[in-house]
Amino acid sequence: MDPEAIAKQFTDFYYNTFDNNREALRSLYRDHSMLTWEGQPVAGANGITEKLTTLPFAKVLHKVTTLDAQPSSQVAANLLVFVTGLLVVDDSPNPLQFSQTFQLIPDNGTYYVLNDVFRLNYGA
């Protein structure tokens, strides 16, 4: 298992799907998955999908700046993935900085998101 390669493949898929068809992200979550979006906790695949599809912007583009991954279990192929990047919302000329952390759990040859924490990073 190459954590960096898996993390890159996952994040490429995740952000491409988020930017083009947020509803399709449902398959990446389970009923016991958790999302914290800007401090707001949301539980379950349906709740998470509803949150992501009702965010107040029509168009979004994620540009990943950094990507770090580590195995997070000694007994399973779980992965902790930390992403930083830029978020272009509704073609704004001023992208927002964001960070996002995923806890990925193996499931039948693929991975699902158990935990997902997203934050915008504002300058002081």
Short mmCIF file of C-alpha atoms in Angstrom, two decimals:
data_model
loop_
_atom_site.label_atom_id
_atom_site.label_comp_id
_atom_site.label_asym_id
_atom_site.label_seq_id
_atom_site.Cartn_x
_atom_site.Cartn_y
_atom_site.Cartn_z
CA MET A 1 0.00 0.00 0.00
CA ASP A 2 1.38 3.39 -1.02
CA PRO A 3 -0.51 5.94 1.12
CA GLU A 4 0.52 8.92 -1.03
CA ALA A 5 -0.63 7.27 -4.28
CA ILE A 6 -3.96 6.20 -2.77
CA ALA A 7 -4.48 9.67 -1.29
CA LYS A 8 -3.71 11.33 -4.64
CA GLN A 9 -6.11 9.05 -6.50
CA PHE A 10 -8.82 9.61 -3.88
CA THR A 11 -8.46 13.41 -3.75
CA ASP A 12 -8.36 13.74 -7.55
CA PHE A 13 -11.63 11.79 -7.71
CA TYR A 14 -13.21 13.56 -4.72
CA TYR A 15 -12.53 17.14 -5.85
CA ASN A 16 -13.38 16.46 -9.50
CA THR A 17 -16.69 14.94 -8.37
CA PHE A 18 -17.32 17.79 -5.90
CA ASP A 19 -16.68 20.39 -8.59
CA ASN A 20 -18.88 18.72 -11.21
CA ASN A 21 -21.58 16.64 -9.48
CA ARG A 22 -21.74 16.96 -5.69
CA GLU A 23 -24.66 14.51 -5.47
CA ALA A 24 -22.33 11.73 -6.67
CA LEU A 25 -20.21 12.12 -3.52
CA ARG A 26 -22.86 10.13 -1.61
CA SER A 27 -21.15 6.86 -2.61
CA LEU A 28 -18.00 7.90 -0.70
CA TYR A 29 -19.79 8.08 2.67
CA ARG A 30 -21.62 5.57 4.86
CA ASP A 31 -24.43 5.88 7.42
CA HIS A 32 -21.84 6.12 10.22
CA SER A 33 -19.66 8.71 8.41
CA MET A 34 -19.16 12.15 9.95
CA LEU A 35 -18.52 15.55 8.34
CA THR A 36 -17.60 18.71 10.17
CA TRP A 37 -18.03 21.64 7.77
CA GLU A 38 -16.80 24.93 9.19
CA GLY A 39 -17.54 23.69 12.70
CA GLN A 40 -20.97 22.24 11.88
CA PRO A 41 -21.19 18.47 12.47
CA VAL A 42 -23.24 16.40 10.03
CA ALA A 43 -23.79 12.63 10.26
CA GLY A 44 -24.55 9.92 7.70
CA ALA A 45 -24.27 9.70 3.92
CA ASN A 46 -27.67 11.32 3.35
CA GLY A 47 -27.04 14.22 5.73
CA ILE A 48 -23.55 14.83 4.35
CA THR A 49 -24.77 14.76 0.76
CA GLU A 50 -27.58 17.18 1.61
CA LYS A 51 -25.07 19.54 3.25
CA LEU A 52 -22.67 19.43 0.31
CA THR A 53 -25.37 19.84 -2.37
CA THR A 54 -26.99 22.82 -0.62
CA LEU A 55 -23.85 24.90 -0.11
CA PRO A 56 -24.49 28.51 -1.19
CA PHE A 57 -22.53 28.56 -4.45
CA ALA A 58 -23.31 27.42 -7.97
CA LYS A 59 -19.81 26.79 -9.29
CA VAL A 60 -16.67 25.69 -7.47
CA LEU A 61 -13.15 24.62 -8.39
CA HIS A 62 -10.69 23.03 -5.94
CA LYS A 63 -6.96 23.49 -6.55
CA VAL A 64 -4.92 21.21 -4.29
CA THR A 65 -1.69 22.80 -3.03
CA THR A 66 -0.46 20.14 -0.61
CA LEU A 67 -1.41 16.55 0.09
CA ASP A 68 -0.13 14.45 2.98
CA ALA A 69 -1.11 10.89 3.85
CA GLN A 70 -0.32 8.47 6.65
CA PRO A 71 -1.48 4.98 7.57
CA SER A 72 -3.75 5.39 10.61
CA SER A 73 -4.05 1.82 11.85
CA GLN A 74 -1.63 -0.99 12.50
CA VAL A 75 -4.26 -3.64 11.76
CA ALA A 76 -6.09 -2.20 8.72
CA ALA A 77 -5.22 -0.15 5.63
CA ASN A 78 -6.89 2.98 7.03
CA LEU A 79 -5.49 6.30 5.83
CA LEU A 80 -5.39 9.81 7.22
CA VAL A 81 -5.29 12.38 4.40
CA PHE A 82 -4.65 16.10 4.90
CA VAL A 83 -5.20 18.54 2.04
CA THR A 84 -4.62 22.26 1.66
CA GLY A 85 -5.54 24.28 -1.37
CA LEU A 86 -7.44 27.04 -3.05
CA LEU A 87 -11.18 27.19 -3.60
CA VAL A 88 -12.46 29.24 -6.53
CA VAL A 89 -16.15 29.97 -5.89
CA ASP A 90 -18.47 31.24 -8.64
CA ASP A 91 -15.49 32.35 -10.78
CA SER A 92 -14.30 34.80 -8.11
CA PRO A 93 -10.88 36.32 -8.88
CA ASN A 94 -10.01 35.88 -5.19
CA PRO A 95 -9.70 32.19 -4.30
CA LEU A 96 -10.26 31.10 -0.72
CA GLN A 97 -7.70 28.99 1.13
CA PHE A 98 -8.99 25.75 2.60
CA SER A 99 -7.82 22.70 4.52
CA GLN A 100 -9.54 19.34 4.67
CA THR A 101 -8.80 16.10 6.49
CA PHE A 102 -10.19 12.70 5.52
CA GLN A 103 -10.10 9.41 7.44
CA LEU A 104 -10.34 6.74 4.73
CA ILE A 105 -11.40 3.17 5.51
CA PRO A 106 -10.87 0.24 3.09
CA ASP A 107 -14.04 -1.39 1.76
CA ASN A 108 -14.07 -4.13 -0.89
CA GLY A 109 -11.05 -2.89 -2.84
CA THR A 110 -11.85 0.79 -2.52
CA TYR A 111 -12.13 3.34 0.30
CA TYR A 112 -14.94 5.26 1.95
CA VAL A 113 -14.79 8.41 4.08
CA LEU A 114 -15.38 7.77 7.77
CA ASN A 115 -14.39 11.27 8.90
CA ASP A 116 -14.21 14.51 6.91
CA VAL A 117 -13.24 17.88 8.42
CA PHE A 118 -13.31 21.01 6.24
CA ARG A 119 -12.22 24.55 7.13
CA LEU A 120 -11.64 27.75 5.24
CA ASN A 121 -8.38 29.38 6.29
CA TYR A 122 -8.68 33.09 6.82
CA GLY A 123 -5.67 35.37 7.09
CA ALA A 124 -5.23 37.47 10.22
#
